[in-house]
Structures are given as structure tokens and as C-alpha cells.
mmCIF file of C-alpha atoms in Angstrom:
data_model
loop_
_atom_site.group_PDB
_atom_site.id
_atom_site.type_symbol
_atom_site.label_atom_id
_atom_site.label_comp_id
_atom_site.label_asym_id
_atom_site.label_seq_id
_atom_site.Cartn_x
_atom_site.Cartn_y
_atom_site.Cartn_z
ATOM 1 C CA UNK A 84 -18.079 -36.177 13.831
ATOM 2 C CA UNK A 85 -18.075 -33.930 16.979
ATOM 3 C CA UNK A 86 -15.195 -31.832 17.584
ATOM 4 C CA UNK A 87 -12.608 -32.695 20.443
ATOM 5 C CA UNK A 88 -13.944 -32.705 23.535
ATOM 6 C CA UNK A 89 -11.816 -34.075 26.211
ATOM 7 C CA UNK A 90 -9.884 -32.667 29.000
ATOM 8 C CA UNK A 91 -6.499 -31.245 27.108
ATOM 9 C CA UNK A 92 -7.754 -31.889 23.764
ATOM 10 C CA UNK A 93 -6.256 -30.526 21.153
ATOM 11 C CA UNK A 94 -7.700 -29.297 17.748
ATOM 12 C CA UNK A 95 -8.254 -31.590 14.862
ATOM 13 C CA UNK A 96 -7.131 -31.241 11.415
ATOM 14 C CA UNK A 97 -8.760 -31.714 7.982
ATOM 15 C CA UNK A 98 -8.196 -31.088 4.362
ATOM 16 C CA UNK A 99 -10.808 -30.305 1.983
ATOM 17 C CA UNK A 100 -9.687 -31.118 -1.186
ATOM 18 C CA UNK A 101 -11.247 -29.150 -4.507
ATOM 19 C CA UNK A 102 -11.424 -30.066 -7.961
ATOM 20 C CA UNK A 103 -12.826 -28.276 -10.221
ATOM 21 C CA UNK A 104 -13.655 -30.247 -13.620
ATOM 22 C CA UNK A 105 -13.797 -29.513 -16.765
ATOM 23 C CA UNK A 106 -16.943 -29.006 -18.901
ATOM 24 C CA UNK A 107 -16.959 -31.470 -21.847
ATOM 25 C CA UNK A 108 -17.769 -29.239 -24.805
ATOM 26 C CA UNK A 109 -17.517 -30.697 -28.544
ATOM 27 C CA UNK A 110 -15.752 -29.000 -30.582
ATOM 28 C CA UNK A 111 -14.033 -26.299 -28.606
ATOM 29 C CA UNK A 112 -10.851 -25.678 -29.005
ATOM 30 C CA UNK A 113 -8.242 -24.571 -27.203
ATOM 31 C CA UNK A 114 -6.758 -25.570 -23.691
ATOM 32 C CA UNK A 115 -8.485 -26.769 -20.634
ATOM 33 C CA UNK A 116 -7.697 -26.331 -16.965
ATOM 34 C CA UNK A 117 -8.422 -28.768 -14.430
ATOM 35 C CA UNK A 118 -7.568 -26.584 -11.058
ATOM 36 C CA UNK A 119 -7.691 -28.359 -7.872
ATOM 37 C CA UNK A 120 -7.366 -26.781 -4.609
ATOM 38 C CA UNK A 121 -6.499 -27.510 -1.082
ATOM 39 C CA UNK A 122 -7.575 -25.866 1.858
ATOM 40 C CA UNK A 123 -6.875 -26.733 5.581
ATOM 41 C CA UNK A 124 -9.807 -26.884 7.892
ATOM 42 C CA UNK A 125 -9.223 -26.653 12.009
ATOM 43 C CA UNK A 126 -11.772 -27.707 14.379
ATOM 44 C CA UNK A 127 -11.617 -26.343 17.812
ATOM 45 C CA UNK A 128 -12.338 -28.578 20.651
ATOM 46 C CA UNK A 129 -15.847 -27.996 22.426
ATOM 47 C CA UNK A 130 -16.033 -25.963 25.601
ATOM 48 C CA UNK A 131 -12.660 -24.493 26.263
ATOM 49 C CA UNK A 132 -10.200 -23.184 23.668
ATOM 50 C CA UNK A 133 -7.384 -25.263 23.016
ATOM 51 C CA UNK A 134 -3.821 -24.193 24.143
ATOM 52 C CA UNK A 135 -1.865 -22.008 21.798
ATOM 53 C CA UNK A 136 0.785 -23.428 19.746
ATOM 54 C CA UNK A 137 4.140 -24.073 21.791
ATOM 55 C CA UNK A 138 6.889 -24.462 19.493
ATOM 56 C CA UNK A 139 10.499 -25.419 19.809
ATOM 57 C CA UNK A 140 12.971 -24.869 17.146
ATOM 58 C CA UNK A 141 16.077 -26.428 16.996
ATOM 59 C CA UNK A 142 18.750 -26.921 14.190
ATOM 60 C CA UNK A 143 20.577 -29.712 12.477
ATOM 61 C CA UNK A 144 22.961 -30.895 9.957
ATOM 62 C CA UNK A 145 21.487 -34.035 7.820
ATOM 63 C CA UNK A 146 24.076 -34.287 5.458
ATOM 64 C CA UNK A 147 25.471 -31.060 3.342
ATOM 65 C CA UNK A 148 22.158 -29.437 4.423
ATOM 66 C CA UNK A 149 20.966 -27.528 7.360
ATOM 67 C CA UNK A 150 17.757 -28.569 8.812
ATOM 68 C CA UNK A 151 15.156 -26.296 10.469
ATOM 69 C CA UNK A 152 12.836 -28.840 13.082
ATOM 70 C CA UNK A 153 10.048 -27.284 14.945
ATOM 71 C CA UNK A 154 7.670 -29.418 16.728
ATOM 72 C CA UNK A 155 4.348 -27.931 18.851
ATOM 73 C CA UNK A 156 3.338 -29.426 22.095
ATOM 74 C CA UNK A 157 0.349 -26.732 22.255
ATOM 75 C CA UNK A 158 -2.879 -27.843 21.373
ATOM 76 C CA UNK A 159 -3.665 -25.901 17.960
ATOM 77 C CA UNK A 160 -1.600 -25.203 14.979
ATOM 78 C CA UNK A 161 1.008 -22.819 13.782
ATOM 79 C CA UNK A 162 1.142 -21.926 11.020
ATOM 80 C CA UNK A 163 4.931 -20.659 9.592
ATOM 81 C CA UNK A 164 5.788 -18.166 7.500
ATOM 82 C CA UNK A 165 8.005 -15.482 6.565
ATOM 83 C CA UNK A 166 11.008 -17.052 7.569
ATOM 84 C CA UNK A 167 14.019 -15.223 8.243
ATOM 85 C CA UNK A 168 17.941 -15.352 9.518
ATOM 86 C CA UNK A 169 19.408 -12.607 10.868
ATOM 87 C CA UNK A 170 22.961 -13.231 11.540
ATOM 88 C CA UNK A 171 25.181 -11.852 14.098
ATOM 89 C CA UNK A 172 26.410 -8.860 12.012
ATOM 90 C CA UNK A 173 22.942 -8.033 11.267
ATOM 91 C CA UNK A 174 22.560 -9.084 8.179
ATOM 92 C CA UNK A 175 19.014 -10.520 7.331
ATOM 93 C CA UNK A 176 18.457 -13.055 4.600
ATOM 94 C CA UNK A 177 14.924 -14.389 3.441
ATOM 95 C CA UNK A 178 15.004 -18.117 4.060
ATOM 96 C CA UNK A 179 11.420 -18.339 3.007
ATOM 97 C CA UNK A 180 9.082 -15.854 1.726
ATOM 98 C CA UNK A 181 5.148 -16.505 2.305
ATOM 99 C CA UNK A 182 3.776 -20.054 3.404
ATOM 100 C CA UNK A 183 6.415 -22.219 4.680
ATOM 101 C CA UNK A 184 3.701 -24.827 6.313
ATOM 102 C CA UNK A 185 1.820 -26.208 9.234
ATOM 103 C CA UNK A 186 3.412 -27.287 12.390
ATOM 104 C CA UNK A 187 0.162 -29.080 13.744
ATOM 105 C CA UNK A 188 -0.726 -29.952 17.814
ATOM 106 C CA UNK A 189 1.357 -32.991 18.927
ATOM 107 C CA UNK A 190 3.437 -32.881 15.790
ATOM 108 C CA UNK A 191 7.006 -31.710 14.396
ATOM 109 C CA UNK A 192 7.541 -30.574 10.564
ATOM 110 C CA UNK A 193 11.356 -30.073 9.032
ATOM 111 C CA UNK A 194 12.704 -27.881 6.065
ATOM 112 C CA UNK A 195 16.208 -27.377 4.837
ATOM 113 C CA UNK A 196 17.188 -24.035 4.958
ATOM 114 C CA UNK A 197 19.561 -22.589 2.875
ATOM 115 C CA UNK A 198 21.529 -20.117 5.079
ATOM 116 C CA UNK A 199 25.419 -20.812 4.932
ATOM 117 C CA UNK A 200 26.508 -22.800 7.450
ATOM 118 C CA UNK A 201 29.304 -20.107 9.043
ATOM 119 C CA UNK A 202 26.646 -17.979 9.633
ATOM 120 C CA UNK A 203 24.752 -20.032 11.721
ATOM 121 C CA UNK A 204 28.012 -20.885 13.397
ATOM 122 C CA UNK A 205 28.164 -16.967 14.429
ATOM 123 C CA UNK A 206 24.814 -17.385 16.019
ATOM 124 C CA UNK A 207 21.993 -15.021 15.056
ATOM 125 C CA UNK A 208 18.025 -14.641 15.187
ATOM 126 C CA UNK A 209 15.321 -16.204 13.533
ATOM 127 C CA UNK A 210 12.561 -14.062 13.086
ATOM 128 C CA UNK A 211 8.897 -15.739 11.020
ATOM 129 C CA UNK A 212 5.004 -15.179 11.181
ATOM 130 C CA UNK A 213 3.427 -17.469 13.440
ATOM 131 C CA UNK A 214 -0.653 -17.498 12.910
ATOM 132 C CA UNK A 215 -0.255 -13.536 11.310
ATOM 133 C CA UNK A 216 2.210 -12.375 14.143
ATOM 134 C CA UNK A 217 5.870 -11.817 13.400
ATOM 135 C CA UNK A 218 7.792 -13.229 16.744
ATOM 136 C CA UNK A 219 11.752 -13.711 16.925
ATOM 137 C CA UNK A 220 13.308 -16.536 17.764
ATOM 138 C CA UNK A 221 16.490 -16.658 19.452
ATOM 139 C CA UNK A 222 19.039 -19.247 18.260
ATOM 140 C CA UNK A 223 20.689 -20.973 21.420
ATOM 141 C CA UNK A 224 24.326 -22.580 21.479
ATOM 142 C CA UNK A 225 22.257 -26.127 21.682
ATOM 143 C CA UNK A 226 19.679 -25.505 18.754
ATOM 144 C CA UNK A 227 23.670 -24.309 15.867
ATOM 145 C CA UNK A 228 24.375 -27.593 13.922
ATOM 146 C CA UNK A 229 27.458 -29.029 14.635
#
């Protein structure tokens, strides 16, 4: 179809799923790999550019784990990765190295994160690529689990 193109619309979202079969070839031996790959696809709306992602981050306790929630009221995706804590004595720990996922327009996406929870208690910074930019993001008194 056509992209978006209403006032305030937002990008749409596909994925193109690959797979790539095998040849059937008598009498070969040996193993075979069936690979399948799957790759997101964004469509921009016509005319003017969508808005860029807005994200809020908050934390939460669901259980014995701590829960990272982000949800995007802008009108593309964000894509998160490179996550990490940096407490308040400065020390950094890797909560997730490479492609942590897609927070899409409209949408909110939650991980556990394994940080301990008294040092999220102490407060600290959260620092991840968003779209191929590192930005920081401050941890408010609200967004510590309880």
C-alpha cells in the first residue's frame, strides 16, 4: 500500500522475513543449513517527516526482577542499544551489549535488567544508543523501583 499520509502520521512497520532453502542434492552428505533471516523495514509517511522518537523510561519491580519500560509517543522508531548503568559511585556495568530492540511509534517494549537492585536504589545514569547516537538518560526518584 501507500505509505502514511495523514496529518501526524506516524511511520509504519514491516518485517521481511528470509528463508533461505536448502538445495535437494542426492547423495550428498554432510549437514545442511536452513538460515532464515529477519529484517525490519520502516516506511516514512508521505510529505513531511515523521516526528522523532520521544521516549520515556521508567523502572519497575515485577517480582525478584527489575524491569526497564520505555514507550515512544514520537512518530518513528528507536531503536535501543548499548545499554548501560552507571551508578552513583561511577561505576558502569553493561546491561546489554549490541541490539536490545525496537521501541516502535505509539508503542512501549520491556526488558529485565539485571543491575542489583541497591544500586538502582543509589540512583545513577542510564546511558544506550538510540538510532546510532549514544544519549544519557537520567534516572529520576519516580522512574527507582520501589
Amino acid at each position: 500500500g501507500a505509505p502514511p499520509s495523514d496529518a501526524g502520521a506516524v511511520e509504519d512497520a514491516y518485517r521481511v522475513i528470509i528463508d533461505e532453502l536448502p538445495v535437494d542434492s542426492q547423495g550428498k552428505k554432510g549437514l545442511q543449513f536452513v538460515l532464515r533471516y529477519s529484517v525490519p523495514v520502516f516506511v516514512e509517511p508521505a510529505g513531511a517527516p515523521a516526528s522523532a522518537p520521544k521516549l520515556q523510561w521508567s523502572l519497575r519491580r515485577e517480582g525478584d526482577k527489575t524491569m526497564l519500560d520505555i514507550s515512544n509517543s514520537g512518530g518513528t522508531h528507536a531503536q535501543v542499544a548499548d545499554l548501560r548503568f552507571t551508578d552513583a559511585s561511577g561505576q558502569r556495568t553493561d546491561v546489554a551489549k549490541g541490539l536490545l530492540g525496537y521501541v516502535l511509534p505509539g508503542a512501549r517494549m520491556h526488558w529485565a535488567v539485571k543491575v542489583p537492585a541497591a544500586a538502582l536504589a543509589a540512583g545513577g545514569t542510564w546511558e544506550a544508543m538510540i538510532n546510532g547516537t549514544t544519549a544519557p538518560q537520567n534516572i529520576s526518584l519516580a522512574d527507582r523501583p520501589r
